[in-house]
Amino acid sequence: MASTSHQPVQGMSDIAPPDVALWQMIEQRAREVFARYRFSEVRTPVLEKLELFTHSLGDTTDVVTKEMYTLEDRGGRKLALRPEGTAGAIRYVASGGEETANARIFYMGPMFRCERPQAGRKRQFHQIGLEAVGAPNPLADAEVIALQVHLLAAWGLKGAKIRLNTIGLPEDRAAVLAGLRKAILPRLHELPEEAQQRFETNVLRLLDSKDPVVKKIIAEVPSVIEFMSASSRAYLDTVIATLKKLEIDVEIDATLVRGLDYYVHTVWEVVHGGLGAQNALSGGGRYRIQLDGKAVDGVGFAMGVERVIAALEATGVTASQFAPPPPVFIVSLGEVALNENLLLLQMLRQRGIACEMELSARKVQAQMRRADKVGAQVVVIRGDTELEKGTFVVKNMADGSQREVELPELIKLL
Ligand code: AMP
């Protein structure tokens, strides 16, 4: 399709009525759930120093090396549009904005990644995310997962599944890599060439390979969890036991590795069957982020709002279910009534009633057509006669019935 000046940038979309009603429902219910768990909203800038992301996310990750929108401002400073929300949130916490030992914050907003646009992958997409900052504690991980399950229920989303794994600690890394290499080595020749290269450069990435040959071999070697220290395994066991106590179902999946470098211990993903290839609604995990030599520990998740909406729609939820209530429409017969009706319009709005009217003199039929178009179920008609009597004609659009009432009755009716 030829690009025209009134289309947004490729991979980015306008979010507008009627769909926006679903977005509002999602945001509003998320705010309610976050409040119950005592998380507060933080709105960080969408533009940050480039180094914030290269330092915190890891400068070899795909997001950082291939997908960031970077720019130089007029002073030659290197900046980036945020590709995710955790780095900015943690920068805010580390700046002294919150107590680093125990901050509970959430955010909502657009993120930017210059990925190849395809179904489920946008270049501007939106996340609702949360960070529980504080020292590693398996109960904190379980609490955040419980919150996420609560959130899915608040949105009315059914059919989501949680896959959970552990990355262990950096101290486990050498043993995990060595163990995995040793287990795969005898079968290295069976792997496709690209996977053989991965074996050398980043053997962990073989775990989430989509290649059926790689998948089969990975399924047959010991799980990464077995190569970890006893304390890392105990951490995972406590997370699992706590979730069980809270009656939250998770599937332990030792092939789950997350894309960013800062994860430690628990990682998880929420997936939904209604989504097709890009089936992840959310990524989450515990992290240790280094900022200016200071380590900040926390646990959090980010949910993709577009994916949540796609999953809701796949289960039959529609934006129209959350559309605003229909307005009252005021019809004016003549110029004098039009001016008086302006007062009525304002008075009704101040009383909390959504209403509309034509602001220029038009034929009654044209005004009625407009009332129909905006979905009005009640129309209030006023002309010279009604003005003189101090009355209003109220028309029910569903059955066409009409009655004439005075102001107190009108207010009661609406
Ligand atoms: P990540 O920060 O990569 O762990 O992503 C967290 C969640 O954000 C994913 O599970 C998706 O739901 C969503 N997400 C990530 N990248 C995109 C994208 N390019 N387009 C739409 N949603 C995305």
Tab-separated table of C-alpha atoms in Angstrom, residues 53-292:
chain	number	residue	atom	x	y	z
A	53	PHE	CA	18.992	0.846	28.111
A	54	THR	CA	22.405	-0.361	26.937
A	55	HIS	CA	23.584	-0.599	30.556
A	56	SER	CA	20.507	-2.077	32.168
A	57	LEU	CA	19.094	-4.375	29.469
A	58	GLY	CA	22.476	-5.682	28.304
A	59	ASP	CA	24.187	-4.451	25.166
A	60	THR	CA	24.060	-7.764	23.341
A	61	THR	CA	20.307	-8.301	23.583
A	62	ASP	CA	18.147	-8.077	20.448
A	63	VAL	CA	16.053	-5.276	21.877
A	64	VAL	CA	19.145	-3.124	22.393
A	65	THR	CA	21.209	-4.050	19.336
A	66	LYS	CA	18.529	-4.295	16.671
A	67	GLU	CA	15.251	-2.799	17.767
A	68	MET	CA	15.729	0.520	19.524
A	69	TYR	CA	14.678	3.832	18.058
A	70	THR	CA	17.714	5.954	18.823
A	71	LEU	CA	18.312	9.600	18.066
A	72	GLU	CA	20.618	12.453	18.785
A	73	ASP	CA	19.100	15.664	20.047
A	74	ARG	CA	20.269	19.111	19.009
A	75	GLY	CA	22.939	19.103	21.680
A	76	GLY	CA	24.374	15.835	20.342
A	77	ARG	CA	23.056	13.793	23.281
A	78	LYS	CA	22.272	10.173	22.445
A	79	LEU	CA	18.701	9.273	23.360
A	80	ALA	CA	16.321	6.379	22.797
A	81	LEU	CA	12.570	5.903	22.789
A	82	ARG	CA	11.969	3.434	25.597
A	83	PRO	CA	11.672	-0.145	24.304
A	84	GLU	CA	10.351	-1.335	27.687
A	85	GLY	CA	9.341	0.144	31.028
A	86	THR	CA	11.523	-1.475	33.661
A	87	ALA	CA	14.733	0.476	32.985
A	88	GLY	CA	13.011	3.850	33.333
A	89	ALA	CA	11.060	2.749	36.395
A	90	ILE	CA	14.224	1.535	38.109
A	91	ARG	CA	16.065	4.714	37.106
A	92	TYR	CA	13.293	6.632	38.852
A	93	VAL	CA	13.585	4.465	41.966
A	94	ALA	CA	17.398	4.733	42.033
A	95	SER	CA	17.190	8.511	41.595
A	96	GLY	CA	15.767	8.611	45.095
A	97	GLY	CA	12.160	8.909	43.983
A	98	GLU	CA	11.215	5.890	46.076
A	99	GLU	CA	12.714	3.832	48.824
A	100	THR	CA	14.955	1.419	46.895
A	101	ALA	CA	14.485	-1.280	49.493
A	102	ASN	CA	10.746	-1.469	49.078
A	103	ALA	CA	9.158	0.375	46.162
A	104	ARG	CA	5.898	-0.769	44.617
A	105	ILE	CA	5.149	0.959	41.341
A	106	PHE	CA	3.239	0.391	38.135
A	107	TYR	CA	3.220	2.085	34.753
A	108	MET	CA	1.145	2.128	31.581
A	109	GLY	CA	2.096	3.543	28.251
A	110	PRO	CA	3.641	3.212	24.811
A	111	MET	CA	6.897	1.357	24.125
A	112	PHE	CA	8.851	1.448	20.870
A	113	ARG	CA	10.716	-1.299	19.076
A	114	CYS	CA	11.715	-1.148	15.439
A	115	GLU	CA	10.803	-4.759	14.729
A	116	ARG	CA	9.630	-6.228	11.446
A	117	PRO	CA	5.887	-5.481	11.558
A	118	GLN	CA	3.798	-8.653	11.583
A	119	ALA	CA	0.681	-9.939	13.283
A	120	GLY	CA	1.059	-9.295	17.014
A	121	ARG	CA	4.224	-7.200	16.609
A	122	LYS	CA	3.918	-3.449	16.469
A	123	ARG	CA	6.579	-0.759	16.476
A	124	GLN	CA	4.618	1.280	18.949
A	125	PHE	CA	2.834	-0.993	21.370
A	126	HIS	CA	1.568	-0.504	24.885
A	127	GLN	CA	2.452	-2.147	28.127
A	128	ILE	CA	0.956	-2.226	31.564
A	129	GLY	CA	3.761	-3.179	33.893
A	130	LEU	CA	4.662	-3.390	37.507
A	131	GLU	CA	7.840	-3.441	39.601
A	132	ALA	CA	8.100	-4.654	43.186
A	133	VAL	CA	11.547	-3.436	44.121
A	134	GLY	CA	13.259	-5.202	46.995
A	135	ALA	CA	15.661	-7.992	47.906
A	136	PRO	CA	15.038	-11.450	46.400
A	137	ASN	CA	12.234	-13.212	48.191
A	138	PRO	CA	10.251	-16.069	46.634
A	139	LEU	CA	7.096	-14.870	48.408
A	140	ALA	CA	7.390	-11.523	46.601
A	141	ASP	CA	7.638	-13.333	43.257
A	142	ALA	CA	4.519	-15.359	44.089
A	143	GLU	CA	2.648	-12.235	45.196
A	144	VAL	CA	3.342	-10.510	41.872
A	145	ILE	CA	2.210	-13.581	39.927
A	146	ALA	CA	-0.953	-13.697	42.055
A	147	LEU	CA	-1.596	-10.044	41.235
A	148	GLN	CA	-1.224	-10.825	37.553
A	149	VAL	CA	-3.754	-13.656	37.764
A	150	HIS	CA	-6.108	-11.264	39.565
A	151	LEU	CA	-5.632	-8.753	36.747
A	152	LEU	CA	-6.523	-11.306	34.073
A	153	ALA	CA	-9.683	-12.185	36.011
A	154	ALA	CA	-10.590	-8.501	36.430
A	155	TRP	CA	-10.429	-8.122	32.652
A	156	GLY	CA	-12.597	-11.188	32.211
A	157	LEU	CA	-9.880	-12.938	30.240
A	158	LYS	CA	-10.167	-16.705	30.298
A	159	GLY	CA	-7.774	-19.324	28.987
A	160	ALA	CA	-4.418	-17.739	29.848
A	161	LYS	CA	-1.613	-20.012	31.052
A	162	ILE	CA	1.519	-19.247	33.041
A	163	ARG	CA	4.841	-20.854	32.122
A	164	LEU	CA	7.433	-20.556	34.858
A	165	ASN	CA	11.149	-21.228	35.057
A	166	THR	CA	14.248	-20.139	36.916
A	167	ILE	CA	17.333	-18.497	35.455
A	168	GLY	CA	19.225	-19.012	38.733
A	169	LEU	CA	21.855	-16.520	39.829
A	170	PRO	CA	24.843	-15.254	37.833
A	171	GLU	CA	26.874	-17.602	40.050
A	172	ASP	CA	24.917	-20.555	38.601
A	173	ARG	CA	25.569	-19.489	35.041
A	174	ALA	CA	28.927	-21.225	34.520
A	175	ALA	CA	27.616	-24.562	35.822
A	176	VAL	CA	24.414	-24.290	33.760
A	177	LEU	CA	26.280	-23.493	30.542
A	178	ALA	CA	28.846	-26.218	31.144
A	179	GLY	CA	26.191	-28.787	32.068
A	180	LEU	CA	24.069	-27.957	29.046
A	181	ARG	CA	27.063	-28.033	26.689
A	182	LYS	CA	28.227	-31.368	28.071
A	183	ALA	CA	24.751	-32.852	27.654
A	184	ILE	CA	24.317	-31.576	24.083
A	185	LEU	CA	27.883	-32.200	22.846
A	186	PRO	CA	27.449	-35.906	21.933
A	187	ARG	CA	24.528	-34.896	19.681
A	188	LEU	CA	26.020	-31.694	18.286
A	189	HIS	CA	26.333	-33.181	14.778
A	190	GLU	CA	22.566	-33.719	14.658
A	191	LEU	CA	21.919	-29.980	15.068
A	192	PRO	CA	21.339	-27.675	12.096
A	193	GLU	CA	24.293	-25.396	11.302
A	194	GLU	CA	22.806	-22.262	12.827
A	195	ALA	CA	22.091	-24.116	16.054
A	196	GLN	CA	25.672	-25.399	16.112
A	197	GLN	CA	26.819	-21.776	16.047
A	198	ARG	CA	24.423	-20.964	18.873
A	199	PHE	CA	25.939	-23.830	20.810
A	200	GLU	CA	29.232	-21.918	20.696
A	201	THR	CA	27.962	-18.354	21.183
A	202	ASN	CA	24.902	-18.620	23.427
A	203	VAL	CA	23.870	-22.160	24.231
A	204	LEU	CA	20.912	-20.977	26.377
A	205	ARG	CA	19.182	-19.680	23.273
A	206	LEU	CA	18.933	-23.251	22.012
A	207	LEU	CA	16.387	-23.848	24.765
A	208	ASP	CA	13.656	-21.760	23.162
A	209	SER	CA	14.510	-22.665	19.563
A	210	LYS	CA	11.527	-23.269	17.292
A	211	ASP	CA	13.442	-25.777	15.164
A	212	PRO	CA	11.887	-29.257	15.627
A	213	VAL	CA	15.265	-31.049	15.606
A	214	VAL	CA	16.664	-28.727	18.278
A	215	LYS	CA	13.440	-28.988	20.260
A	216	LYS	CA	13.608	-32.770	20.302
A	217	ILE	CA	17.209	-32.828	21.539
A	218	ILE	CA	16.511	-30.175	24.185
A	219	ALA	CA	13.570	-32.226	25.429
A	220	GLU	CA	15.914	-35.160	25.936
A	221	VAL	CA	18.783	-33.458	27.813
A	222	PRO	CA	18.519	-32.673	31.549
A	223	SER	CA	16.671	-29.502	32.503
A	224	VAL	CA	18.774	-26.392	33.319
A	225	ILE	CA	17.315	-26.468	36.817
A	226	GLU	CA	19.319	-29.610	37.552
A	227	PHE	CA	22.607	-27.785	37.002
A	228	MET	CA	21.801	-25.014	39.461
A	229	SER	CA	22.942	-24.624	43.051
A	230	ALA	CA	20.831	-26.105	45.836
A	231	SER	CA	19.845	-22.614	47.033
A	232	SER	CA	18.597	-21.542	43.592
A	233	ARG	CA	16.561	-24.713	43.344
A	234	ALA	CA	15.160	-24.130	46.821
A	235	TYR	CA	14.148	-20.608	45.788
A	236	LEU	CA	12.174	-22.015	42.862
A	237	ASP	CA	10.599	-24.683	45.064
A	238	THR	CA	9.341	-22.021	47.480
A	239	VAL	CA	7.844	-19.988	44.620
A	240	ILE	CA	6.061	-23.105	43.357
A	241	ALA	CA	4.840	-24.124	46.818
A	242	THR	CA	3.528	-20.625	47.539
A	243	LEU	CA	1.653	-20.477	44.245
A	244	LYS	CA	0.151	-23.842	45.013
A	245	LYS	CA	-1.039	-22.550	48.379
A	246	LEU	CA	-2.634	-19.595	46.586
A	247	GLU	CA	-4.265	-22.064	44.174
A	248	ILE	CA	-2.504	-20.606	41.156
A	249	ASP	CA	-1.727	-23.041	38.373
A	250	VAL	CA	1.592	-22.734	36.631
A	251	GLU	CA	3.399	-24.958	34.223
A	252	ILE	CA	7.110	-25.396	34.963
A	253	ASP	CA	8.906	-25.055	31.656
A	254	ALA	CA	12.687	-25.337	31.854
A	255	THR	CA	13.029	-24.191	28.228
A	256	LEU	CA	11.760	-20.715	29.042
A	257	VAL	CA	14.596	-18.194	28.707
A	258	ARG	CA	13.829	-14.505	28.550
A	259	GLY	CA	15.474	-12.082	26.131
A	260	LEU	CA	16.984	-9.565	28.531
A	261	ASP	CA	20.210	-9.986	30.498
A	262	TYR	CA	19.065	-8.685	33.858
A	263	TYR	CA	16.952	-11.647	34.991
A	264	VAL	CA	17.783	-13.790	38.030
A	265	HIS	CA	15.775	-16.582	39.669
A	266	THR	CA	12.101	-16.638	38.682
A	267	VAL	CA	11.000	-15.877	35.127
A	268	TRP	CA	7.588	-16.469	33.640
A	269	GLU	CA	5.430	-15.823	30.658
A	270	VAL	CA	1.670	-15.628	30.300
A	271	VAL	CA	0.490	-17.158	27.047
A	272	HIS	CA	-2.918	-17.372	25.419
A	273	GLY	CA	-4.162	-19.868	22.864
A	274	GLY	CA	-6.250	-17.289	20.996
A	275	LEU	CA	-3.197	-15.361	19.807
A	276	GLY	CA	-1.480	-17.399	17.083
A	277	ALA	CA	2.315	-17.332	16.729
A	278	GLN	CA	2.941	-14.333	18.985
A	279	ASN	CA	1.146	-15.962	21.880
A	280	ALA	CA	2.796	-14.133	24.815
A	281	LEU	CA	0.545	-11.752	26.707
A	282	SER	CA	3.214	-10.889	29.155
A	283	GLY	CA	6.764	-11.436	30.275
A	284	GLY	CA	7.849	-11.280	33.856
A	285	GLY	CA	10.627	-12.111	36.180
A	286	ARG	CA	12.989	-11.223	38.955
A	287	TYR	CA	15.905	-9.011	38.027
A	288	ARG	CA	19.045	-7.361	39.335
A	289	ILE	CA	19.758	-4.179	37.423
A	290	GLN	CA	23.066	-2.334	37.740
A	291	LEU	CA	22.688	1.429	37.600
A	292	ASP	CA	25.765	3.597	38.145
